[in-house]
């Protein structure tokens, strides 16, 4: 078994697979998926708790906000390497990345440059020898700031094999400790990725002293398959995201890869640090933060992933779950039973259920969530786990400067809808009444009257958390102002209240973006 020393991980063996999560960097580049500093920090701490070996926190040179996010994550997060992205030939990229991770317990600079003929000719407008020089100087500059340096060959899967070998050799010689060969545009097949990594391991001097990494996009739906093939070729770091979010069609999904490694250990005899029972909680945290749910049939974390409707399947599962389930729901964080508490349940039972679902709330948050649960239980015949998750996620979200208090709506077919709303703005009660073309429009007009702003409603989407006419509604609202997009989410048994909660959440996020240039500004 091959062993070597790595600056962040010490002595490592060939059966160890490292999980490099890029949800906060590549994942956040998905349209509408941007997060503020507080949301990024909360996700980073959850990723560290999950067991991610490396957390790519952002691209510090891209903006002041990205730099602050990476720097704060580096200060706070423990147990995972905090990584900052940089361009190999960027004017200040590597220096700024080094500054951002300066206070990390363990920090990494990840720099990249394109190596394919197409990218070098049309994107970089550089000759191959110039690219080789930049790889060398970039690695040396990064090594002056940290011992843990990763270099990526952008569009590596479409790079000529001989030139790719030369690039990797140059990067290793200049001090890179991890080499990433990304399928940047999702073009490769599993056979391609296995061949590329096998070639590099066999041909490049020094290949046995670095970790090879796979970063596969999902444009052809092959992200996970290409990642598994990369492992067969010799890669030992997997770059992936929660729920598979990312540029265009997204990245290889962390939860899918991990459960393949766990379920098919006979085919992939590797070890990793991921605590799989926390996968569902993190998936839901990301959905709540970004306002985008995963599709019901999504592997591992979709709500139908362990659902059985066919009578034949149900009969088999009742007799022996292994007949139709290749993994247990509990192994990824699902509860065995989805039918839970009711209106007669007490605070202790509610707290125990939250613990089973992976939530730990302070006293004030618990009191607020319990009050909403009791209200929901009075209105719903059956309260499911998903109902509780939705209301708790909505309650524990930071309300920041604007808080929803109450809503009264009068609507019907004979007169315009009218909504009377109470909000708390910076601790002060504000009330407004407005009419509109339906109850939701009236409620949104009331918000704009109580808290004037110029943001445009770019998206309004409603879905049911569970089944039935008494199901909770989960609403997503997207606001746009001066090119800034923010998404808010809310949940409630009343669809209009759910919409108002989502709108207020989005408005609070917009205030955070404004505060960087107008610290004291309220919507105007």
Short mmCIF file of C-alpha atoms in Angstrom, two decimals:
data_model
loop_
_atom_site.label_atom_id
_atom_site.label_comp_id
_atom_site.label_asym_id
_atom_site.label_seq_id
_atom_site.Cartn_x
_atom_site.Cartn_y
_atom_site.Cartn_z
CA UNK A 1 0.00 0.00 0.00
CA UNK A 2 1.37 3.42 -1.02
CA UNK A 3 1.91 5.91 1.80
CA UNK A 4 3.25 9.47 1.89
CA UNK A 5 3.10 12.58 4.09
CA UNK A 6 0.74 15.46 3.34
CA UNK A 7 1.13 18.88 5.07
CA UNK A 8 -2.50 18.97 6.25
CA UNK A 9 -3.31 15.29 6.73
CA UNK A 10 0.01 13.75 7.79
CA UNK A 11 0.74 10.15 6.79
CA UNK A 12 -1.94 8.97 4.38
CA UNK A 13 -2.55 5.65 2.68
CA UNK A 14 -3.96 4.68 -0.68
CA UNK A 15 -7.30 3.53 0.74
CA UNK A 16 -8.18 6.95 2.17
CA UNK A 17 -10.51 9.21 0.15
CA UNK A 18 -10.64 12.92 1.01
CA UNK A 19 -13.86 14.89 0.59
CA UNK A 20 -13.39 18.41 -0.79
CA UNK A 21 -16.69 20.29 -0.54
CA UNK A 22 -17.15 23.25 -2.87
CA UNK A 23 -20.78 24.08 -2.06
CA UNK A 24 -19.76 27.54 -0.85
CA UNK A 25 -17.70 28.30 -3.96
CA UNK A 26 -18.70 26.40 -7.09
CA UNK A 27 -22.14 25.62 -5.69
CA UNK A 28 -22.83 29.26 -4.86
CA UNK A 29 -22.17 30.17 -8.50
CA UNK A 30 -25.53 28.61 -9.42
CA UNK A 31 -27.95 31.40 -10.43
CA UNK A 32 -29.95 32.47 -7.39
CA UNK A 33 -27.89 30.41 -4.92
CA UNK A 34 -25.78 33.21 -3.45
CA UNK A 35 -25.41 33.30 0.35
CA UNK A 36 -24.48 36.03 2.78
CA UNK A 37 -21.67 35.76 5.33
CA UNK A 38 -23.85 34.43 8.15
CA UNK A 39 -25.38 31.77 5.91
CA UNK A 40 -21.98 30.72 4.56
CA UNK A 41 -20.56 30.46 8.06
CA UNK A 42 -23.49 28.34 9.25
CA UNK A 43 -23.07 26.02 6.26
CA UNK A 44 -19.29 25.81 6.77
CA UNK A 45 -19.68 24.81 10.42
CA UNK A 46 -22.23 22.16 9.40
CA UNK A 47 -19.86 20.84 6.70
CA UNK A 48 -17.06 20.57 9.23
CA UNK A 49 -19.42 18.73 11.59
CA UNK A 50 -20.37 16.40 8.71
CA UNK A 51 -16.71 15.47 8.31
CA UNK A 52 -15.66 17.27 5.12
CA UNK A 53 -11.86 17.18 4.89
CA UNK A 54 -11.63 20.41 2.87
CA UNK A 55 -14.13 23.27 2.63
CA UNK A 56 -13.63 25.57 -0.35
CA UNK A 57 -15.01 28.74 1.18
CA UNK A 58 -14.88 31.11 -1.78
CA UNK A 59 -12.91 33.16 -4.31
CA UNK A 60 -11.45 35.99 -2.14
CA UNK A 61 -10.27 38.27 -4.94
CA UNK A 62 -13.72 38.26 -6.57
CA UNK A 63 -15.30 40.69 -4.10
CA UNK A 64 -15.00 42.23 -0.66
CA UNK A 65 -17.89 40.05 0.49
CA UNK A 66 -16.21 36.86 -0.71
CA UNK A 67 -12.96 37.82 1.03
CA UNK A 68 -14.78 38.50 4.30
CA UNK A 69 -16.65 35.21 4.09
CA UNK A 70 -13.48 33.17 3.51
CA UNK A 71 -11.60 35.03 6.24
CA UNK A 72 -14.38 34.55 8.81
CA UNK A 73 -14.79 30.87 7.98
CA UNK A 74 -11.01 30.48 8.33
CA UNK A 75 -11.12 32.10 11.78
CA UNK A 76 -14.07 30.08 13.08
CA UNK A 77 -14.13 26.64 11.48
CA UNK A 78 -12.12 23.86 13.08
CA UNK A 79 -11.56 20.28 12.01
CA UNK A 80 -11.52 20.92 8.24
CA UNK A 81 -9.00 22.53 5.90
CA UNK A 82 -10.34 25.92 4.76
CA UNK A 83 -9.52 26.54 1.10
CA UNK A 84 -9.48 29.73 -0.98
CA UNK A 85 -9.61 29.77 -4.78
CA UNK A 86 -7.27 31.86 -6.96
CA UNK A 87 -6.22 32.18 -10.57
CA UNK A 88 -2.66 31.00 -11.17
CA UNK A 89 -1.87 34.10 -13.20
CA UNK A 90 -4.19 36.59 -11.52
CA UNK A 91 -2.62 39.91 -10.58
CA UNK A 92 -3.30 39.65 -6.82
CA UNK A 93 -5.28 36.42 -6.57
CA UNK A 94 -2.78 34.28 -4.71
CA UNK A 95 -1.73 37.05 -2.32
CA UNK A 96 -5.35 37.84 -1.44
CA UNK A 97 -6.16 34.13 -1.04
CA UNK A 98 -3.25 33.81 1.37
CA UNK A 99 -4.50 36.76 3.39
CA UNK A 100 -8.00 35.29 3.56
CA UNK A 101 -6.84 31.96 5.03
CA UNK A 102 -4.14 33.47 7.25
CA UNK A 103 -5.97 32.61 10.49
CA UNK A 104 -7.15 29.14 9.50
CA UNK A 105 -6.32 26.18 11.69
CA UNK A 106 -5.31 24.54 8.41
CA UNK A 107 -5.42 26.58 5.22
CA UNK A 108 -5.09 25.78 1.53
CA UNK A 109 -4.66 27.89 -1.60
CA UNK A 110 -6.27 26.34 -4.67
CA UNK A 111 -5.16 27.99 -7.90
CA UNK A 112 -5.99 27.14 -11.50
CA UNK A 113 -5.26 27.90 -15.12
CA UNK A 114 -6.70 26.49 -18.34
CA UNK A 115 -4.67 23.85 -20.17
CA UNK A 116 -6.85 22.71 -23.08
CA UNK A 117 -6.01 23.92 -26.61
CA UNK A 118 -9.45 25.55 -26.88
CA UNK A 119 -9.11 27.51 -23.64
CA UNK A 120 -5.47 28.50 -24.20
CA UNK A 121 -6.19 29.84 -27.68
CA UNK A 122 -9.51 31.62 -27.16
CA UNK A 123 -9.81 32.32 -23.44
CA UNK A 124 -6.22 32.90 -22.30
CA UNK A 125 -4.70 33.82 -25.66
CA UNK A 126 -1.48 32.22 -24.44
CA UNK A 127 1.05 29.77 -25.81
CA UNK A 128 1.54 26.48 -23.95
CA UNK A 129 5.00 27.45 -22.70
CA UNK A 130 3.58 30.60 -21.11
CA UNK A 131 0.96 28.52 -19.31
CA UNK A 132 3.71 26.23 -18.00
CA UNK A 133 5.65 29.23 -16.66
CA UNK A 134 2.54 30.55 -14.88
CA UNK A 135 1.91 27.14 -13.29
CA UNK A 136 5.43 27.18 -11.84
CA UNK A 137 5.36 30.78 -10.62
CA UNK A 138 1.84 30.36 -9.21
CA UNK A 139 2.77 27.31 -7.18
CA UNK A 140 5.91 28.93 -5.83
CA UNK A 141 3.97 32.03 -4.80
CA UNK A 142 1.32 29.94 -3.07
CA UNK A 143 3.92 27.83 -1.24
CA UNK A 144 5.38 31.01 0.21
CA UNK A 145 2.01 31.54 1.96
CA UNK A 146 0.98 28.00 2.94
CA UNK A 147 2.33 24.44 2.85
CA UNK A 148 -0.95 23.10 1.45
CA UNK A 149 -1.30 24.05 -2.23
CA UNK A 150 -3.67 22.61 -4.79
CA UNK A 151 -3.30 23.24 -8.51
CA UNK A 152 -6.06 22.64 -11.08
CA UNK A 153 -5.85 22.18 -14.83
CA UNK A 154 -9.04 23.93 -15.92
CA UNK A 155 -10.70 21.99 -18.76
CA UNK A 156 -8.29 19.20 -17.90
CA UNK A 157 -10.45 16.49 -19.43
CA UNK A 158 -10.05 18.12 -22.88
CA UNK A 159 -6.31 18.76 -22.51
CA UNK A 160 -3.83 16.94 -24.75
CA UNK A 161 -2.33 14.05 -22.71
CA UNK A 162 1.35 14.91 -23.24
CA UNK A 163 0.83 18.57 -22.32
CA UNK A 164 -1.27 17.63 -19.30
CA UNK A 165 1.59 15.44 -18.06
CA UNK A 166 4.04 18.33 -18.49
CA UNK A 167 1.71 20.69 -16.57
CA UNK A 168 1.24 18.27 -13.68
CA UNK A 169 4.98 17.59 -13.52
CA UNK A 170 5.67 21.34 -13.37
CA UNK A 171 3.11 21.86 -10.62
CA UNK A 172 4.52 19.05 -8.47
CA UNK A 173 8.09 20.25 -8.98
CA UNK A 174 7.03 23.76 -7.86
CA UNK A 175 5.45 22.54 -4.63
CA UNK A 176 1.82 21.54 -5.29
CA UNK A 177 0.58 18.93 -2.81
CA UNK A 178 -2.76 18.20 -4.52
CA UNK A 179 -3.37 17.99 -8.27
CA UNK A 180 -6.90 18.47 -9.56
CA UNK A 181 -7.99 17.40 -13.05
CA UNK A 182 -11.50 18.81 -13.50
CA UNK A 183 -14.02 17.89 -16.13
CA UNK A 184 -14.92 21.57 -16.19
CA UNK A 185 -17.65 21.42 -18.83
CA UNK A 186 -19.02 17.95 -18.09
CA UNK A 187 -17.81 16.53 -21.40
CA UNK A 188 -15.95 13.41 -20.26
CA UNK A 189 -17.19 9.85 -19.88
CA UNK A 190 -16.19 7.49 -17.06
CA UNK A 191 -13.71 5.76 -19.38
CA UNK A 192 -12.05 9.13 -20.10
CA UNK A 193 -11.60 10.01 -16.43
CA UNK A 194 -10.21 6.63 -15.41
CA UNK A 195 -7.74 6.75 -18.30
CA UNK A 196 -6.57 10.30 -17.50
CA UNK A 197 -5.81 9.63 -13.83
CA UNK A 198 -4.20 6.27 -14.55
CA UNK A 199 -1.98 7.92 -17.17
CA UNK A 200 -0.86 10.69 -14.81
CA UNK A 201 -0.13 8.27 -11.97
CA UNK A 202 2.00 6.14 -14.27
CA UNK A 203 3.78 8.79 -16.33
CA UNK A 204 4.44 11.84 -14.15
CA UNK A 205 7.52 11.96 -11.91
CA UNK A 206 6.55 12.60 -8.29
CA UNK A 207 2.95 11.46 -8.81
CA UNK A 208 3.23 9.12 -5.84
CA UNK A 209 3.83 12.05 -3.46
CA UNK A 210 0.68 14.08 -4.12
CA UNK A 211 -3.08 13.59 -3.86
CA UNK A 212 -4.90 13.51 -7.19
CA UNK A 213 -8.33 15.13 -7.17
CA UNK A 214 -11.46 14.79 -9.33
CA UNK A 215 -13.89 17.66 -9.97
CA UNK A 216 -16.67 16.53 -12.29
CA UNK A 217 -19.56 18.58 -13.64
CA UNK A 218 -22.92 17.09 -14.48
CA UNK A 219 -23.76 18.49 -17.92
CA UNK A 220 -24.31 15.00 -19.33
CA UNK A 221 -25.58 13.58 -16.06
CA UNK A 222 -22.27 11.75 -15.50
CA UNK A 223 -20.80 13.72 -12.58
CA UNK A 224 -21.05 10.93 -10.00
CA UNK A 225 -20.15 8.18 -12.48
CA UNK A 226 -17.08 10.13 -13.63
CA UNK A 227 -16.02 10.66 -10.03
CA UNK A 228 -16.22 6.95 -9.23
CA UNK A 229 -14.23 6.20 -12.39
CA UNK A 230 -11.62 8.76 -11.29
CA UNK A 231 -11.20 6.80 -8.05
CA UNK A 232 -10.52 3.67 -10.06
CA UNK A 233 -7.87 5.60 -12.00
CA UNK A 234 -6.08 6.72 -8.84
CA UNK A 235 -7.75 9.94 -7.67
CA UNK A 236 -8.10 10.11 -3.90
CA UNK A 237 -9.79 13.49 -3.41
CA UNK A 238 -13.39 14.07 -4.49
CA UNK A 239 -14.60 17.61 -5.20
CA UNK A 240 -18.37 17.76 -4.82
CA UNK A 241 -21.32 19.77 -3.47
CA UNK A 242 -24.35 19.21 -1.28
CA UNK A 243 -27.41 18.43 -3.43
CA UNK A 244 -25.13 18.54 -6.48
CA UNK A 245 -25.53 22.31 -6.91
CA UNK A 246 -23.10 24.26 -9.07
CA UNK A 247 -22.49 25.92 -12.42
CA UNK A 248 -24.98 25.01 -15.18
CA UNK A 249 -26.19 21.44 -14.46
CA UNK A 250 -24.21 21.32 -11.23
CA UNK A 251 -21.45 19.21 -9.71
CA UNK A 252 -21.17 15.62 -8.56
CA UNK A 253 -23.41 15.30 -5.49
CA UNK A 254 -21.58 14.65 -2.22
CA UNK A 255 -24.41 12.60 -0.70
CA UNK A 256 -24.65 10.31 -3.74
CA UNK A 257 -20.91 9.62 -3.92
CA UNK A 258 -20.62 8.95 -0.19
CA UNK A 259 -23.52 6.49 -0.16
CA UNK A 260 -22.07 4.66 -3.17
CA UNK A 261 -18.80 4.27 -1.24
CA UNK A 262 -20.69 3.04 1.81
CA UNK A 263 -23.19 0.78 0.03
CA UNK A 264 -20.78 -0.68 -2.55
CA UNK A 265 -17.69 -1.02 -0.39
CA UNK A 266 -17.00 -4.25 -2.26
CA UNK A 267 -16.35 -2.21 -5.41
CA UNK A 268 -14.84 0.89 -3.76
CA UNK A 269 -12.86 -0.24 -0.68
CA UNK A 270 -12.05 3.25 0.58
CA UNK A 271 -12.44 5.04 3.90
CA UNK A 272 -13.64 8.60 4.58
CA UNK A 273 -14.72 10.78 7.52
CA UNK A 274 -18.28 11.64 6.48
CA UNK A 275 -20.99 11.01 9.08
CA UNK A 276 -23.72 9.87 6.71
CA UNK A 277 -26.53 10.25 9.28
CA UNK A 278 -26.11 14.03 8.94
CA UNK A 279 -26.51 14.15 5.14
CA UNK A 280 -30.25 14.84 5.10
CA UNK A 281 -30.01 17.61 7.69
CA UNK A 282 -27.31 19.39 5.67
CA UNK A 283 -29.27 18.95 2.45
CA UNK A 284 -32.29 20.57 4.06
CA UNK A 285 -30.18 23.34 5.57
CA UNK A 286 -28.90 24.22 2.10
CA UNK A 287 -32.42 24.15 0.65
CA UNK A 288 -33.69 26.43 3.40
CA UNK A 289 -30.76 28.82 2.99
CA UNK A 290 -30.98 29.12 -0.78
CA UNK A 291 -34.76 28.74 -1.17
CA UNK A 292 -34.42 25.84 -3.63
CA UNK A 293 -35.75 22.40 -2.72
CA UNK A 294 -34.33 19.22 -4.21
CA UNK A 295 -36.59 17.30 -6.58
CA UNK A 296 -38.73 14.61 -4.89
CA UNK A 297 -36.98 11.73 -6.68
CA UNK A 298 -33.45 12.97 -5.91
CA UNK A 299 -31.26 10.08 -4.78
CA UNK A 300 -30.55 9.87 -1.03
CA UNK A 301 -32.15 13.17 0.07
CA UNK A 302 -35.29 13.50 -2.08
CA UNK A 303 -38.51 12.96 -0.15
CA UNK A 304 -39.39 9.96 -2.34
CA UNK A 305 -35.95 8.35 -2.02
CA UNK A 306 -37.30 5.79 0.47
CA UNK A 307 -40.99 5.91 -0.49
CA UNK A 308 -42.72 2.80 -1.82
CA UNK A 309 -46.07 3.15 -3.59
CA UNK A 310 -46.26 -0.12 -5.52
CA UNK A 311 -48.18 -2.79 -3.60
CA UNK A 312 -45.58 -5.40 -4.54
CA UNK A 313 -42.79 -3.19 -3.22
CA UNK A 314 -44.68 -2.38 -0.03
CA UNK A 315 -45.30 -6.06 0.63
CA UNK A 316 -41.62 -6.85 0.14
CA UNK A 317 -40.42 -4.02 2.39
CA UNK A 318 -42.80 -5.06 5.17
CA UNK A 319 -41.43 -8.60 5.03
CA UNK A 320 -37.78 -7.56 4.73
CA UNK A 321 -36.67 -3.97 3.97
CA UNK A 322 -33.63 -5.25 2.05
CA UNK A 323 -35.92 -6.53 -0.71
CA UNK A 324 -36.27 -3.01 -2.09
CA UNK A 325 -33.97 -0.81 0.04
CA UNK A 326 -30.22 -1.04 -0.53
CA UNK A 327 -29.54 1.27 2.42
CA UNK A 328 -31.56 2.18 5.48
CA UNK A 329 -33.33 5.55 5.69
CA UNK A 330 -31.68 6.09 9.09
CA UNK A 331 -28.21 5.77 7.55
CA UNK A 332 -28.62 9.15 5.81
CA UNK A 333 -30.74 10.90 8.44
CA UNK A 334 -34.33 9.95 7.65
CA UNK A 335 -36.61 8.92 10.50
CA UNK A 336 -38.06 5.41 10.40
CA UNK A 337 -41.56 6.78 10.97
CA UNK A 338 -42.89 9.89 9.27
CA UNK A 339 -46.10 10.13 11.36
CA UNK A 340 -45.24 11.98 14.53
CA UNK A 341 -46.57 14.45 17.07
CA UNK A 342 -50.07 15.84 17.48
CA UNK A 343 -51.89 18.61 19.32
CA UNK A 344 -51.70 16.77 22.65
CA UNK A 345 -47.91 16.37 22.50
CA UNK A 346 -45.91 18.24 25.13
CA UNK A 347 -42.73 20.29 25.08
CA UNK A 348 -40.53 17.36 26.16
CA UNK A 349 -41.80 15.16 23.32
CA UNK A 350 -41.32 18.03 20.89
CA UNK A 351 -37.74 18.55 22.08
CA UNK A 352 -37.02 14.82 21.74
CA UNK A 353 -38.41 14.80 18.22
CA UNK A 354 -36.25 17.78 17.28
CA UNK A 355 -33.19 15.97 18.64
CA UNK A 356 -34.10 12.91 16.55
CA UNK A 357 -34.34 15.18 13.49
CA UNK A 358 -30.92 16.67 14.28
CA UNK A 359 -31.92 20.04 15.77
CA UNK A 360 -30.64 21.63 18.98
CA UNK A 361 -32.45 24.88 19.84
CA UNK A 362 -31.93 27.46 22.55
CA UNK A 363 -34.78 28.10 24.99
CA UNK A 364 -36.20 31.10 23.13
CA UNK A 365 -36.05 29.39 19.75
CA UNK A 366 -37.58 26.24 21.25
CA UNK A 367 -40.45 28.22 22.78
CA UNK A 368 -41.19 30.00 19.50
CA UNK A 369 -40.97 26.79 17.48
CA UNK A 370 -43.17 24.91 19.97
CA UNK A 371 -45.82 27.64 19.84
CA UNK A 372 -45.89 27.41 16.04
CA UNK A 373 -46.05 23.61 16.26
CA UNK A 374 -49.07 23.73 18.59
CA UNK A 375 -50.78 26.19 16.26
CA UNK A 376 -50.05 23.91 13.31
CA UNK A 377 -51.27 20.82 15.18
CA UNK A 378 -54.58 22.58 15.90
CA UNK A 379 -55.05 23.22 12.18
CA UNK A 380 -53.72 19.95 10.72
CA UNK A 381 -55.11 16.47 11.31
CA UNK A 382 -51.68 14.88 10.95
CA UNK A 383 -48.27 16.46 11.61
CA UNK A 384 -45.37 14.83 9.78
CA UNK A 385 -41.63 15.06 10.29
CA UNK A 386 -41.36 17.22 7.17
CA UNK A 387 -43.92 19.64 8.66
CA UNK A 388 -41.80 20.01 11.80
CA UNK A 389 -38.59 20.47 9.79
CA UNK A 390 -40.25 23.20 7.70
CA UNK A 391 -41.56 25.20 10.64
CA UNK A 392 -38.35 24.86 12.67
CA UNK A 393 -36.15 25.88 9.73
CA UNK A 394 -38.41 28.90 9.25
CA UNK A 395 -38.26 29.78 12.96
CA UNK A 396 -34.52 29.44 13.57
CA UNK A 397 -33.62 31.50 10.51
CA UNK A 398 -32.20 34.87 11.48
CA UNK A 399 -34.97 37.47 11.21
CA UNK A 400 -32.44 40.30 11.40
CA UNK A 401 -33.98 43.79 11.07
CA UNK A 402 -37.48 42.97 9.82
CA UNK A 403 -39.75 40.47 11.56
CA UNK A 404 -43.19 39.26 10.55
CA UNK A 405 -45.77 39.51 13.36
CA UNK A 406 -49.30 39.08 12.00
CA UNK A 407 -51.49 39.13 8.90
CA UNK A 408 -55.24 39.47 8.30
CA UNK A 409 -56.62 39.01 4.79
CA UNK A 410 -60.08 39.54 3.32
CA UNK A 411 -60.47 38.02 -0.14
CA UNK A 412 -63.13 36.63 -2.44
CA UNK A 413 -64.67 36.93 -5.91
CA UNK A 414 -66.83 40.04 -5.27
CA UNK A 415 -64.25 42.58 -4.09
CA UNK A 416 -60.52 43.29 -4.28
CA UNK A 417 -58.45 41.42 -1.73
CA UNK A 418 -57.31 43.45 1.29
CA UNK A 419 -54.44 42.63 3.65
CA UNK A 420 -53.55 44.19 7.01
CA UNK A 421 -50.03 43.43 8.12
CA UNK A 422 -47.91 43.97 11.23
CA UNK A 423 -44.12 44.00 11.01
CA UNK A 424 -41.37 44.79 13.46
CA UNK A 425 -38.73 47.08 11.93
CA UNK A 426 -35.61 47.53 14.04
CA UNK A 427 -37.71 46.80 17.14
CA UNK A 428 -40.59 49.15 16.27
CA UNK A 429 -44.12 48.04 15.37
CA UNK A 430 -45.30 49.06 11.89
CA UNK A 431 -48.79 48.37 10.51
CA UNK A 432 -50.02 48.70 6.93
CA UNK A 433 -53.15 47.88 4.91
CA UNK A 434 -53.23 47.41 1.15
CA UNK A 435 -55.38 45.92 -1.59
CA UNK A 436 -54.32 43.79 -4.50
CA UNK A 437 -55.20 41.36 -7.25
CA UNK A 438 -55.66 38.44 -4.88
CA UNK A 439 -54.58 37.87 -1.26
CA UNK A 440 -50.87 37.31 -1.98
CA UNK A 441 -50.61 40.47 -4.10
CA UNK A 442 -52.43 42.43 -1.37
CA UNK A 443 -50.10 41.07 1.31
CA UNK A 444 -47.00 41.94 -0.75
CA UNK A 445 -48.36 45.44 -1.36
CA UNK A 446 -48.83 45.80 2.40
CA UNK A 447 -45.19 44.84 2.95
CA UNK A 448 -44.08 47.46 0.42
CA UNK A 449 -46.25 50.04 2.19
CA UNK A 450 -44.90 49.16 5.65
CA UNK A 451 -41.31 48.89 4.45
CA UNK A 452 -40.90 50.91 1.20
CA UNK A 453 -38.35 49.55 -1.26
CA UNK A 454 -37.65 49.38 -4.98
CA UNK A 455 -36.86 45.66 -5.28
CA UNK A 456 -38.67 43.79 -8.05
CA UNK A 457 -40.40 40.47 -7.44
CA UNK A 458 -38.51 38.12 -9.78
CA UNK A 459 -39.86 34.77 -8.61
CA UNK A 460 -42.79 33.50 -6.56
CA UNK A 461 -43.04 29.74 -6.13
CA UNK A 462 -45.25 27.64 -3.84
CA UNK A 463 -45.00 23.93 -3.04
CA UNK A 464 -46.56 21.63 -0.45
CA UNK A 465 -44.35 20.22 2.33
CA UNK A 466 -46.56 17.15 2.73
CA UNK A 467 -49.74 15.83 1.13
CA UNK A 468 -53.38 16.81 1.67
CA UNK A 469 -55.42 20.01 1.58
CA UNK A 470 -54.15 20.90 5.07
CA UNK A 471 -50.48 20.56 4.07
CA UNK A 472 -48.02 23.31 4.93
CA UNK A 473 -47.02 25.52 2.05
CA UNK A 474 -43.33 26.18 1.42
CA UNK A 475 -42.88 29.41 -0.53
CA UNK A 476 -39.85 30.85 -2.30
CA UNK A 477 -39.64 34.56 -3.14
CA UNK A 478 -36.84 36.08 -5.22
CA UNK A 479 -36.23 39.84 -5.18
CA UNK A 480 -34.03 41.77 -7.60
CA UNK A 481 -32.57 45.22 -7.00
CA UNK A 482 -29.77 46.86 -9.00
CA UNK A 483 -28.59 43.50 -10.28
CA UNK A 484 -28.61 41.88 -6.83
CA UNK A 485 -30.70 38.71 -6.49
CA UNK A 486 -31.83 37.34 -3.13
CA UNK A 487 -34.07 34.38 -2.32
CA UNK A 488 -36.28 34.03 0.73
CA UNK A 489 -38.24 31.05 1.96
CA UNK A 490 -41.14 30.62 4.34
CA UNK A 491 -43.43 27.83 5.51
CA UNK A 492 -46.89 27.87 7.05
CA UNK A 493 -50.19 26.00 6.87
CA UNK A 494 -51.64 29.25 5.49
CA UNK A 495 -50.29 29.81 1.98
CA UNK A 496 -50.48 33.60 2.23
CA UNK A 497 -48.65 33.67 5.56
CA UNK A 498 -46.03 31.39 4.04
CA UNK A 499 -45.61 33.85 1.17
CA UNK A 500 -45.24 36.80 3.55
CA UNK A 501 -42.62 34.96 5.61
CA UNK A 502 -40.67 34.24 2.43
CA UNK A 503 -40.90 37.86 1.25
CA UNK A 504 -39.70 39.18 4.62
CA UNK A 505 -36.82 36.68 4.62
CA UNK A 506 -35.75 37.87 1.15
CA UNK A 507 -36.04 41.51 2.20
CA UNK A 508 -33.78 40.89 5.19
CA UNK A 509 -31.17 39.30 2.92
CA UNK A 510 -31.40 42.30 0.60
CA UNK A 511 -30.71 44.59 3.56
CA UNK A 512 -27.55 42.61 4.30
CA UNK A 513 -26.31 43.23 0.75
CA UNK A 514 -27.19 46.93 1.02
CA UNK A 515 -25.49 47.31 4.38
CA UNK A 516 -22.05 46.91 2.84
CA UNK A 517 -22.45 50.30 1.17
CA UNK A 518 -25.26 51.87 3.25
CA UNK A 519 -24.81 50.48 6.79
CA UNK A 520 -27.80 52.25 8.33
CA UNK A 521 -30.17 52.21 5.37
CA UNK A 522 -33.67 50.78 5.65
CA UNK A 523 -35.51 49.88 2.44
CA UNK A 524 -36.41 53.05 0.58
#
